[in-house]
Amino acid sequence: MSTGSFPGGKARLGGRIALLTILTLALGLVVVMSSRSDAVVGERVTFVNSTGETLWIGAGESADGSRPITGLPVLRPGESATIVIPDDGRPGHWRGRFFARQRCSGEPGSTFRCLVGDCGVHPDRCERGAEPVSLAEFNFDQHNSGAPWYNVSYVDALSLTITIETPGGPPAPVAGTCVRWDCSGGQLLAACPEAHAVIDPQRGDRINCVNPERDSESAYTAALRPFGPRAYLWSTHDRVPGNETVLSCPGCADFVVTFRGGGAPVRRPPGRPPRPSRCAVTRANASTCPAASPPTVPDCSSGGATTARPNGSRTAPTGP
């Protein structure tokens, strides 16, 4: 090799190094962009009405930049509808809750009101927080590797039984009675202490059970806990060892929220005559109404059922 050719070779080597550096940086950019594009956005939530009455779906978002959801469905018995979560773009997350409004009437935008879960005068959206009601809570977060997080909450009240399923997620490891996260046997509302029960003044049936002590265990939690609902019963329930209140399904894009009736009338022991039905329990007169017989608690241990968390975790780093 002549000394005259060395400078040119050195220049070519330097050019190759520069090109390699550019390609490496470009590849890194592609990898980063690819990893971001692989994140699930626009998750879908399907609502199923398994009750015997019409439901108006309500939603409330956290005050952290999460965008309001409008165009919420009205579901007749047996109907279902799907919405898309608005977590694309900034801020890259949506945190909030869904619930069922019941026994609504009135002129939309003017006199529209709901007996349970009332949140404003619009059938397809909420303009304020709901009255105490059962909640399905979610945390969709593009920056959280464990997200989506989700849970059912009866902390404020129990109106309807709620279950959340992830049809596209990993299957539960063990099938059994409680695989749907509802061991209530349809008796949760029937188990509500009479002092906390809310009665429809026109129909005379129970429509809600309001928790007066949301931050601690109480007669409310004691009445519901034997049924084993995988749900928050009080605000710090997730701190109890072995609790199964919060679940996560990383990468899941589809969720099914099913609303079921809270329960039939309270069952009476054999031979006991029916109680008078003239006492409509409200928060104002609850102390004057006679106590009800407790409903039968179903056996949730049959069928080999065990804890079946769908790719879940019992503790979320941030609440939904």
Coordinates of N, CA and C in Angstrom, one line a residue, residues 64-304:
D64 N -57.5 14.8 35.9 CA -56.0 14.7 35.6 C -55.8 14.8 34.1
G65 N -56.6 15.5 33.4 CA -56.5 15.6 32.0 C -57.3 14.6 31.2
S66 N -57.8 13.6 31.8 CA -58.6 12.6 31.1 C -59.8 13.3 30.5
R67 N -60.1 12.9 29.2 CA -61.1 13.6 28.4 C -62.5 13.0 28.7
P68 N -63.5 13.9 28.8 CA -64.9 13.5 29.0 C -65.3 12.5 27.9
I69 N -66.2 11.6 28.2 CA -66.8 10.7 27.2 C -68.3 11.1 27.0
T70 N -68.6 11.3 25.8 CA -70.0 11.6 25.4 C -70.5 10.5 24.5
G71 N -71.8 10.6 24.1 CA -72.4 9.6 23.3 C -72.5 8.3 24.0
L72 N -72.8 8.3 25.3 CA -72.9 7.0 26.0 C -74.3 6.4 25.7
P73 N -74.3 5.0 25.7 CA -75.5 4.4 25.2 C -76.6 4.2 26.2
V74 N -77.8 4.0 25.7 CA -79.0 3.6 26.5 C -79.3 2.2 26.1
L75 N -79.4 1.3 27.1 CA -79.5 -0.1 26.9 C -80.8 -0.7 27.4
R76 N -81.6 -1.2 26.5 CA -82.8 -2.0 27.0 C -82.3 -3.3 27.5
P77 N -83.2 -4.1 28.2 CA -82.8 -5.4 28.7 C -82.3 -6.3 27.6
G78 N -81.1 -6.9 27.9 CA -80.5 -7.8 27.0 C -79.6 -7.1 25.9
E79 N -79.6 -5.8 25.8 CA -78.8 -5.1 24.8 C -77.4 -4.9 25.3
S80 N -76.5 -4.6 24.3 CA -75.1 -4.2 24.7 C -74.6 -3.2 23.7
A81 N -73.6 -2.5 24.0 CA -73.0 -1.4 23.2 C -71.6 -1.2 23.6
T82 N -70.8 -0.8 22.6 CA -69.4 -0.6 22.8 C -68.9 0.8 22.6
I83 N -68.0 1.3 23.5 CA -67.5 2.7 23.3 C -66.0 2.5 23.2
V84 N -65.3 3.5 22.7 CA -63.8 3.6 22.6 C -63.3 4.6 23.6
I85 N -62.3 4.1 24.3 CA -61.7 5.0 25.3 C -60.8 6.1 24.7
P86 N -61.0 7.3 25.0 CA -60.2 8.4 24.4 C -58.8 8.6 25.1
D87 N -57.9 7.6 25.0 CA -56.6 7.8 25.6 C -55.5 8.0 24.6
D88 N -55.8 8.2 23.3 CA -54.8 8.5 22.3 C -54.3 10.0 22.5
G89 N -53.2 10.3 22.0 CA -52.7 11.7 22.1 C -52.4 12.0 23.5
R90 N -52.4 13.3 23.8 CA -52.1 13.8 25.1 C -53.4 13.7 26.0
P91 N -53.3 13.4 27.2 CA -52.1 13.1 28.1 C -51.7 11.7 28.0
G92 N -52.3 10.9 27.1 CA -51.8 9.5 27.0 C -52.4 8.5 28.1
H93 N -53.5 9.0 28.7 CA -54.2 8.1 29.6 C -55.7 8.5 29.7
W94 N -56.5 7.6 30.3 CA -57.8 7.9 30.7 C -58.1 7.2 31.9
R95 N -58.5 7.9 33.0 CA -58.8 7.3 34.3 C -60.2 7.8 34.6
G96 N -61.0 6.8 35.0 CA -62.4 7.2 35.4 C -63.3 6.0 35.7
R97 N -64.6 6.2 35.7 CA -65.5 5.2 36.1 C -66.8 5.2 35.3
F98 N -67.4 4.0 35.2 CA -68.6 3.9 34.5 C -69.7 3.3 35.5
F99 N -70.9 3.6 35.2 CA -72.0 3.2 36.1 C -73.3 3.2 35.3
A100 N -74.3 2.6 35.9 CA -75.6 2.5 35.3 C -76.6 3.4 35.9
R101 N -77.2 4.3 35.2 CA -78.3 5.1 35.7 C -79.6 4.4 35.5
Q102 N -80.5 4.4 36.5 CA -81.7 3.6 36.4 C -82.9 4.5 36.6
R103 N -84.0 4.1 36.0 CA -85.3 4.7 36.1 C -85.3 6.2 35.9
C104 N -84.9 6.5 34.7 CA -84.7 7.9 34.2 C -86.0 8.3 33.5
S105 N -86.2 9.6 33.5 CA -87.4 10.2 32.8 C -87.2 11.7 32.7
G106 N -87.9 12.3 31.8 CA -87.9 13.8 31.7 C -87.4 14.2 30.3
E107 N -87.4 15.4 30.1 CA -87.0 16.0 28.8 C -85.4 16.1 28.8
P108 N -84.8 15.5 27.8 CA -83.3 15.6 27.7 C -82.9 17.1 27.6
G109 N -81.9 17.4 28.4 CA -81.3 18.8 28.4 C -82.1 19.7 29.3
S110 N -83.2 19.2 29.9 CA -84.0 20.1 30.7 C -84.4 19.5 32.0
T111 N -85.3 18.5 31.9 CA -85.9 17.9 33.2 C -85.5 16.5 33.3
F112 N -84.6 16.0 32.5 CA -84.1 14.6 32.5 C -83.5 14.3 33.9
R113 N -83.9 13.3 34.6 CA -83.4 12.9 35.9 C -83.5 11.4 36.0
C114 N -82.6 10.9 36.9 CA -82.6 9.4 37.1 C -82.7 9.2 38.6
L115 N -83.5 8.1 39.0 CA -83.7 7.8 40.4 C -82.4 7.2 41.0
V116 N -81.6 6.5 40.2 CA -80.3 6.0 40.7 C -79.2 6.4 39.7
G117 N -78.1 6.9 40.3 CA -77.0 7.4 39.5 C -77.2 8.7 38.7
D118 N -78.0 9.5 39.2 CA -78.3 10.8 38.5 C -77.0 11.6 38.4
C119 N -76.7 12.1 37.2 CA -75.5 12.9 37.0 C -75.7 14.1 36.0
G120 N -77.0 14.5 35.9 CA -77.3 15.6 35.0 C -78.5 15.4 34.1
V121 N -78.7 16.4 33.2 CA -79.9 16.4 32.4 C -79.7 15.8 31.0
H122 N -78.6 15.2 30.8 CA -78.4 14.6 29.4 C -78.3 13.1 29.5
P123 N -79.1 12.4 28.6 CA -79.1 11.0 28.6 C -77.8 10.3 28.1
D124 N -77.0 11.1 27.3 CA -75.8 10.4 26.7 C -74.5 10.9 27.4
R125 N -74.5 11.7 28.4 CA -73.3 12.1 29.1 C -73.6 12.7 30.5
C126 N -72.6 12.9 31.2 CA -72.7 13.4 32.6 C -72.1 14.8 32.7
E127 N -72.8 15.6 33.4 CA -72.2 17.0 33.6 C -71.7 17.2 35.1
R128 N -71.9 16.2 35.9 CA -71.3 16.2 37.3 C -71.2 14.8 37.8
G129 N -70.6 14.6 38.9 CA -70.5 13.3 39.5 C -71.8 12.7 39.9
A130 N -71.8 11.4 39.8 CA -73.1 10.7 40.1 C -73.4 10.6 41.6
E131 N -74.7 10.4 41.9 CA -75.1 10.1 43.2 C -74.5 8.7 43.5
P132 N -74.4 8.3 44.8 CA -73.9 7.0 45.2 C -74.4 5.8 44.4
V133 N -73.5 5.0 43.8 CA -73.9 4.0 42.9 C -72.8 3.0 42.7
S134 N -73.1 1.8 42.2 CA -72.0 0.8 41.9 C -71.2 1.3 40.7
L135 N -69.8 1.1 40.8 CA -68.9 1.7 39.8 C -68.0 0.6 39.2
A136 N -67.7 0.7 37.9 CA -66.7 0.0 37.2 C -65.5 1.0 37.0
E137 N -64.4 0.9 37.6 CA -63.3 1.9 37.5 C -62.2 1.3 36.7
F138 N -61.6 2.3 35.9 CA -60.5 1.9 35.0 C -59.4 2.9 35.1
N139 N -58.2 2.4 34.8 CA -57.0 3.3 34.6 C -56.3 2.8 33.3
F140 N -56.5 3.5 32.2 CA -55.9 3.2 30.9 C -54.7 4.2 30.8
D141 N -53.5 3.7 30.8 CA -52.3 4.6 30.8 C -51.2 4.0 29.9
Q142 N -50.9 4.8 28.9 CA -49.9 4.4 27.9 C -48.5 4.4 28.5
H143 N -48.3 5.0 29.7 CA -47.0 5.1 30.3 C -46.8 4.2 31.5
N144 N -47.8 3.3 31.7 CA -47.8 2.4 32.8 C -47.8 1.0 32.3
S145 N -46.7 0.2 32.5 CA -46.5 -1.1 31.9 C -47.5 -2.1 32.4
G146 N -48.1 -1.8 33.6 CA -49.1 -2.7 34.2 C -50.5 -2.4 33.7
A147 N -50.7 -1.3 33.1 CA -52.1 -0.9 32.7 C -52.6 -1.8 31.5
P148 N -53.9 -1.8 31.3 CA -54.9 -1.2 32.1 C -55.2 -1.9 33.5
W149 N -55.5 -1.0 34.4 CA -55.9 -1.5 35.8 C -57.4 -1.3 35.8
Y150 N -58.1 -2.2 36.6 CA -59.6 -2.1 36.7 C -60.1 -2.7 38.0
N151 N -61.2 -2.2 38.4 CA -61.8 -2.8 39.6 C -63.3 -2.5 39.6
V152 N -64.0 -3.2 40.4 CA -65.4 -2.9 40.7 C -65.5 -2.2 42.1
S153 N -66.3 -1.2 42.3 CA -66.4 -0.5 43.6 C -67.8 -0.4 44.1
Y154 N -68.0 -0.9 45.3 CA -69.3 -0.7 46.0 C -69.0 0.1 47.2
V155 N -68.0 1.0 47.2 CA -67.6 1.8 48.3 C -68.7 2.8 48.7
D156 N -69.2 3.5 47.7 CA -70.2 4.5 48.0 C -71.6 3.9 48.1
A157 N -71.9 2.9 47.3 CA -73.2 2.2 47.3 C -73.2 1.0 46.4
L158 N -74.2 0.2 46.6 CA -74.4 -1.0 45.8 C -75.8 -0.8 45.1
S159 N -75.8 -0.6 43.9 CA -77.1 -0.5 43.1 C -77.3 -1.7 42.3
L160 N -76.4 -2.0 41.4 CA -76.4 -3.2 40.6 C -75.1 -4.0 40.8
T161 N -75.2 -5.3 40.6 CA -74.0 -6.1 40.6 C -73.2 -5.9 39.3
I162 N -71.9 -5.7 39.4 CA -71.1 -5.4 38.2 C -70.0 -6.5 38.1
T163 N -69.8 -7.0 36.9 CA -68.6 -7.8 36.6 C -67.9 -7.2 35.4
I164 N -66.5 -7.4 35.5 CA -65.7 -6.9 34.4 C -64.9 -8.1 33.9
E165 N -64.9 -8.3 32.6 CA -64.2 -9.5 31.9 C -63.3 -8.9 30.8
T166 N -62.3 -9.7 30.5 CA -61.3 -9.3 29.5 C -61.3 -10.5 28.4
P167 N -62.2 -10.5 27.5 CA -62.3 -11.6 26.5 C -61.0 -11.8 25.7
G168 N -60.2 -10.8 25.5 CA -59.0 -10.9 24.7 C -57.8 -11.2 25.5
G169 N -58.0 -11.2 26.8 CA -56.8 -11.4 27.7 C -56.6 -12.8 28.0
P170 N -55.5 -13.1 28.8 CA -55.2 -14.5 29.2 C -56.4 -15.1 30.0
P171 N -56.6 -16.4 29.7 CA -57.7 -17.1 30.4 C -57.4 -17.2 31.9
A172 N -58.5 -17.3 32.7 CA -58.3 -17.5 34.1 C -57.7 -18.9 34.3
P173 N -56.8 -19.1 35.2 CA -56.1 -20.4 35.3 C -57.0 -21.5 35.8
V174 N -58.1 -21.2 36.6 CA -58.9 -22.3 37.1 C -60.4 -21.8 36.8
A175 N -61.2 -22.6 36.2 CA -62.6 -22.3 36.0 C -63.3 -22.7 37.3
G176 N -64.4 -22.0 37.5 CA -65.2 -22.3 38.6 C -66.4 -21.4 38.8
T177 N -67.0 -21.5 40.0 CA -68.2 -20.7 40.2 C -67.9 -19.2 40.2
C178 N -66.7 -18.8 40.6 CA -66.5 -17.3 40.8 C -65.6 -16.8 39.7
V179 N -65.5 -17.4 38.5 CA -64.6 -17.0 37.5 C -65.1 -15.6 37.0
R180 N -66.3 -15.3 37.1 CA -66.8 -14.0 36.6 C -66.7 -12.9 37.7
W181 N -66.0 -13.2 38.7 CA -65.8 -12.2 39.8 C -67.1 -11.8 40.4
D182 N -68.0 -12.7 40.6 CA -69.3 -12.4 41.2 C -69.8 -13.7 41.9
C183 N -69.6 -13.8 43.2 CA -70.1 -14.9 44.0 C -71.4 -14.6 44.7
S184 N -72.1 -13.5 44.3 CA -73.2 -13.0 45.1 C -74.5 -13.9 44.9
G185 N -74.5 -14.7 43.8 CA -75.7 -15.4 43.6 C -76.9 -14.5 43.4
G186 N -76.7 -13.3 42.9 CA -77.8 -12.3 42.7 C -78.4 -11.8 44.0
Q187 N -77.7 -11.9 45.1 CA -78.3 -11.6 46.4 C -77.7 -10.4 47.1
L188 N -76.8 -9.7 46.5 CA -76.1 -8.6 47.2 C -77.1 -7.5 47.6
L189 N -77.9 -7.0 46.8 CA -78.8 -5.9 47.2 C -79.8 -6.4 48.2
A190 N -80.2 -7.7 48.1 CA -81.1 -8.3 49.1 C -80.5 -8.4 50.5
A191 N -79.1 -8.4 50.5 CA -78.4 -8.6 51.8 C -78.2 -7.2 52.4
C192 N -78.5 -6.1 51.8 CA -78.2 -4.8 52.3 C -79.0 -4.6 53.6
P193 N -78.3 -4.1 54.7 CA -79.0 -3.8 55.9 C -80.2 -2.8 55.6
E194 N -81.3 -3.0 56.2 CA -82.5 -2.2 56.0 C -82.2 -0.7 56.3
A195 N -81.3 -0.4 57.2 CA -81.0 1.0 57.6 C -80.3 1.7 56.4
H196 N -79.7 0.9 55.5 CA -79.0 1.6 54.4 C -79.7 1.4 53.0
A197 N -80.8 0.7 53.0 CA -81.6 0.5 51.8 C -82.4 1.7 51.3
V198 N -82.4 1.9 50.0 CA -83.2 3.0 49.4 C -84.3 2.3 48.6
I199 N -85.5 2.8 48.8 CA -86.7 2.2 48.2 C -87.3 3.1 47.1
D200 N -87.6 2.5 46.0 CA -88.3 3.3 45.0 C -89.7 3.6 45.5
P201 N -90.0 4.9 45.7 CA -91.3 5.3 46.3 C -92.5 4.9 45.5
Q202 N -92.4 4.7 44.2 CA -93.5 4.3 43.4 C -93.7 2.8 43.3
R203 N -92.6 2.1 43.0 CA -92.7 0.7 42.9 C -92.5 -0.1 44.2
G204 N -91.9 0.5 45.2 CA -91.8 -0.1 46.5 C -90.7 -1.2 46.6
D205 N -89.8 -1.2 45.6 CA -88.7 -2.2 45.6 C -87.4 -1.5 46.0
R206 N -86.4 -2.3 46.4 CA -85.1 -1.8 46.7 C -84.4 -1.4 45.4
I207 N -83.8 -0.2 45.4 CA -83.1 0.2 44.2 C -81.6 0.5 44.5
N208 N -81.2 0.6 45.7 CA -79.9 1.0 46.1 C -79.6 0.7 47.5
C209 N -78.3 0.6 47.9 CA -77.9 0.4 49.2 C -76.7 1.3 49.4
V210 N -76.9 2.4 50.2 CA -75.9 3.4 50.4 C -75.0 3.2 51.6
N211 N -73.7 3.2 51.4 CA -72.7 3.0 52.5 C -72.5 4.3 53.2
P212 N -72.8 4.4 54.5 CA -72.7 5.6 55.3 C -71.2 5.8 55.8
E213 N -70.4 4.7 55.7 CA -69.1 4.8 56.3 C -68.1 4.2 55.3
R214 N -67.8 5.0 54.2 CA -67.0 4.5 53.1 C -65.6 4.3 53.4
D215 N -65.0 4.8 54.5 CA -63.6 4.7 54.8 C -63.3 3.6 55.9
S216 N -64.3 2.8 56.3 CA -64.0 1.8 57.3 C -65.0 0.6 57.1
E217 N -64.7 -0.5 57.8 CA -65.6 -1.6 57.8 C -66.8 -1.2 58.7
S218 N -68.0 -1.8 58.3 CA -69.2 -1.4 59.0 C -70.2 -2.5 58.8
A219 N -71.5 -2.2 59.2 CA -72.6 -3.2 59.0 C -72.8 -3.4 57.6
Y220 N -72.6 -2.4 56.8 CA -72.7 -2.5 55.3 C -71.7 -3.5 54.7
T221 N -70.4 -3.3 55.1 CA -69.4 -4.3 54.6 C -69.6 -5.7 55.1
A222 N -70.0 -5.8 56.4 CA -70.2 -7.1 57.0 C -71.4 -7.8 56.3
A223 N -72.4 -7.1 55.8 CA -73.5 -7.8 55.2 C -73.1 -8.3 53.8
L224 N -72.2 -7.5 53.1 CA -71.9 -7.9 51.7 C -70.7 -8.8 51.6
R225 N -69.8 -8.7 52.6 CA -68.5 -9.4 52.5 C -68.7 -11.0 52.4
P226 N -69.6 -11.6 53.1 CA -69.8 -13.1 53.0 C -70.0 -13.6 51.6
F227 N -70.6 -12.7 50.7 CA -70.8 -13.1 49.4 C -69.6 -13.2 48.5
G228 N -68.5 -12.7 49.0 CA -67.2 -12.7 48.3 C -67.1 -11.9 47.0
P229 N -67.7 -10.7 47.0 CA -67.6 -10.0 45.7 C -66.1 -9.5 45.6
R230 N -65.6 -9.7 44.4 CA -64.2 -9.2 44.1 C -64.3 -7.7 43.8
A231 N -64.6 -6.9 44.8 CA -64.8 -5.5 44.7 C -64.4 -4.8 45.9
Y232 N -64.2 -3.5 45.8 CA -64.0 -2.6 46.9 C -65.3 -2.5 47.7
L233 N -65.2 -2.7 49.0 CA -66.4 -2.5 49.9 C -66.2 -1.3 50.7
W234 N -65.0 -0.9 51.0 CA -64.6 0.4 51.6 C -63.3 0.9 51.0
S235 N -63.0 2.1 51.3 CA -62.0 2.8 50.5 C -60.6 2.2 50.7
T236 N -60.3 1.6 51.8 CA -59.0 1.0 52.0 C -59.0 -0.5 52.0
H237 N -60.0 -1.1 51.3 CA -60.1 -2.5 51.2 C -58.9 -3.2 50.5
D238 N -58.2 -2.4 49.6 CA -57.1 -3.0 48.9 C -55.9 -3.2 49.8
R239 N -55.9 -2.7 51.1 CA -54.8 -2.9 52.0 C -55.0 -4.1 52.9
V240 N -56.1 -4.8 52.7 CA -56.3 -6.0 53.5 C -55.5 -7.2 52.9
P241 N -54.7 -7.9 53.6 CA -53.9 -9.0 53.1 C -54.9 -10.0 52.3
G242 N -54.4 -10.4 51.1 CA -55.2 -11.4 50.4 C -56.4 -10.8 49.6
N243 N -56.5 -9.5 49.6 CA -57.7 -8.9 48.9 C -57.5 -9.1 47.4
E244 N -58.6 -9.0 46.7 CA -58.6 -9.2 45.2 C -59.5 -8.1 44.6
T245 N -59.1 -6.9 45.0 CA -60.0 -5.8 44.6 C -59.5 -5.2 43.3
V246 N -58.2 -5.1 43.0 CA -57.7 -4.4 41.8 C -57.0 -5.4 40.9
L247 N -57.4 -5.4 39.6 CA -56.8 -6.3 38.6 C -56.1 -5.5 37.6
S248 N -55.2 -6.2 36.9 CA -54.5 -5.6 35.7 C -54.4 -6.6 34.6
C249 N -54.5 -6.0 33.4 CA -54.4 -6.9 32.2 C -53.6 -6.2 31.1
P250 N -52.2 -6.2 31.3 CA -51.4 -5.4 30.4 C -51.6 -5.8 28.9
G251 N -51.8 -4.8 28.0 CA -52.0 -5.1 26.6 C -53.4 -5.4 26.2
C252 N -54.3 -5.6 27.2 CA -55.7 -5.9 26.9 C -56.4 -4.7 26.2
A253 N -57.1 -5.0 25.2 CA -57.8 -3.9 24.4 C -59.3 -4.0 24.5
D254 N -59.8 -5.1 25.1 CA -61.3 -5.2 25.1 C -61.7 -5.6 26.5
F255 N -62.8 -4.9 27.0 CA -63.3 -5.2 28.3 C -64.8 -5.3 28.2
V256 N -65.4 -6.1 29.0 CA -66.9 -6.3 29.0 C -67.4 -6.0 30.4
V257 N -68.2 -5.0 30.5 CA -68.8 -4.6 31.8 C -70.2 -5.0 31.8
T258 N -70.6 -6.0 32.7 CA -72.0 -6.5 32.7 C -72.7 -6.0 34.0
F259 N -73.9 -5.5 33.8 CA -74.7 -5.0 34.9 C -75.8 -6.1 35.1
R260 N -75.9 -6.5 36.4 CA -76.9 -7.5 36.7 C -77.8 -6.9 37.9
G261 N -79.0 -7.5 38.0 CA -79.8 -7.0 39.1 C -79.2 -7.3 40.5
G262 N -79.4 -6.5 41.4 CA -78.7 -6.6 42.7 C -79.3 -7.7 43.5
G263 N -80.5 -8.2 43.3 CA -81.0 -9.3 44.1 C -82.5 -9.3 44.2
A264 N -83.1 -10.5 44.5 CA -84.5 -10.6 44.6 C -84.9 -10.2 46.0
P265 N -86.2 -10.1 46.3 CA -86.6 -9.8 47.7 C -85.9 -10.7 48.7
V266 N -85.7 -10.2 49.9 CA -85.0 -11.0 50.9 C -85.8 -12.2 51.2
R267 N -85.1 -13.3 51.3 CA -85.8 -14.6 51.6 C -86.1 -14.8 53.1
R268 N -87.3 -15.3 53.3 CA -87.7 -15.5 54.7 C -87.5 -16.9 55.1
P269 N -87.1 -17.2 56.4 CA -87.0 -18.6 56.8 C -88.4 -19.3 56.7
P270 N -88.4 -20.6 56.5 CA -89.6 -21.4 56.3 C -90.6 -21.1 57.5
G271 N -91.8 -20.9 57.2 CA -92.8 -20.8 58.3 C -93.0 -19.4 58.8
R272 N -92.1 -18.4 58.4 CA -92.3 -17.1 58.9 C -93.2 -16.3 58.0
P273 N -94.2 -15.7 58.5 CA -95.1 -14.9 57.7 C -94.4 -13.7 57.1
P274 N -94.9 -13.2 55.9 CA -94.3 -12.1 55.3 C -94.4 -10.8 56.1
R275 N -93.4 -10.0 56.0 CA -93.5 -8.7 56.7 C -94.4 -7.7 56.0
P276 N -95.0 -6.8 56.7 CA -95.8 -5.8 56.1 C -94.9 -5.0 55.1
S277 N -95.5 -4.7 53.9 CA -94.8 -4.1 52.8 C -95.0 -2.6 52.8
R278 N -95.7 -2.0 53.8 CA -96.0 -0.6 53.8 C -94.9 0.3 54.2
C279 N -93.8 -0.3 54.8 CA -92.7 0.5 55.3 C -91.7 0.7 54.2
A280 N -91.7 1.9 53.6 CA -90.7 2.2 52.5 C -89.5 2.8 53.2
V281 N -88.4 2.0 53.1 CA -87.2 2.5 53.8 C -86.4 3.6 53.1
T282 N -86.2 4.7 53.7 CA -85.4 5.7 53.2 C -84.4 6.1 54.2
R283 N -83.5 7.0 53.9 CA -82.5 7.4 54.9 C -83.1 8.1 56.1
A284 N -84.3 8.7 55.8 CA -84.9 9.5 56.9 C -85.7 8.6 57.9
N285 N -86.2 7.5 57.4 CA -87.0 6.7 58.4 C -86.5 5.3 58.6
A286 N -85.2 5.1 58.2 CA -84.6 3.7 58.3 C -84.7 3.1 59.7
S287 N -84.6 3.9 60.7 CA -84.6 3.4 62.0 C -85.9 2.9 62.5
T288 N -87.0 3.2 61.8 CA -88.3 2.8 62.3 C -88.8 1.6 61.6
C289 N -88.1 1.1 60.6 CA -88.5 -0.1 59.8 C -88.0 -1.3 60.5
P290 N -88.8 -2.4 60.5 CA -88.3 -3.7 61.1 C -87.2 -4.3 60.3
A291 N -86.3 -5.0 61.0 CA -85.2 -5.7 60.4 C -85.6 -6.8 59.5
A292 N -84.9 -7.0 58.5 CA -85.2 -8.1 57.5 C -84.4 -9.4 57.9
S293 N -84.9 -10.5 57.4 CA -84.2 -11.7 57.5 C -83.0 -11.7 56.5
P294 N -81.9 -12.3 56.9 CA -80.7 -12.3 56.0 C -80.9 -13.3 54.9
P295 N -80.5 -12.9 53.7 CA -80.6 -13.9 52.6 C -79.6 -15.0 52.7
T296 N -79.9 -16.1 52.0 CA -79.0 -17.2 52.0 C -77.7 -16.9 51.3
V297 N -76.5 -17.2 51.9 CA -75.3 -16.9 51.3 C -74.9 -18.1 50.4
P298 N -74.6 -18.0 49.1 CA -74.3 -19.1 48.3 C -72.9 -19.6 48.6
D299 N -72.6 -20.9 48.3 CA -71.3 -21.5 48.5 C -70.5 -21.3 47.3
C300 N -69.4 -20.4 47.4 CA -68.6 -20.1 46.3 C -67.4 -21.0 46.2
S301 N -67.3 -22.0 47.0 CA -66.2 -22.9 47.0 C -66.4 -24.1 46.1
S302 N -67.6 -24.3 45.6 CA -67.9 -25.5 44.8 C -67.3 -25.4 43.5
G303 N -67.2 -26.5 42.8 CA -66.6 -26.6 41.5 C -65.1 -26.4 41.4
G304 N -64.5 -26.5 42.5 CA -63.0 -26.3 42.5 C -62.6 -24.9 42.2

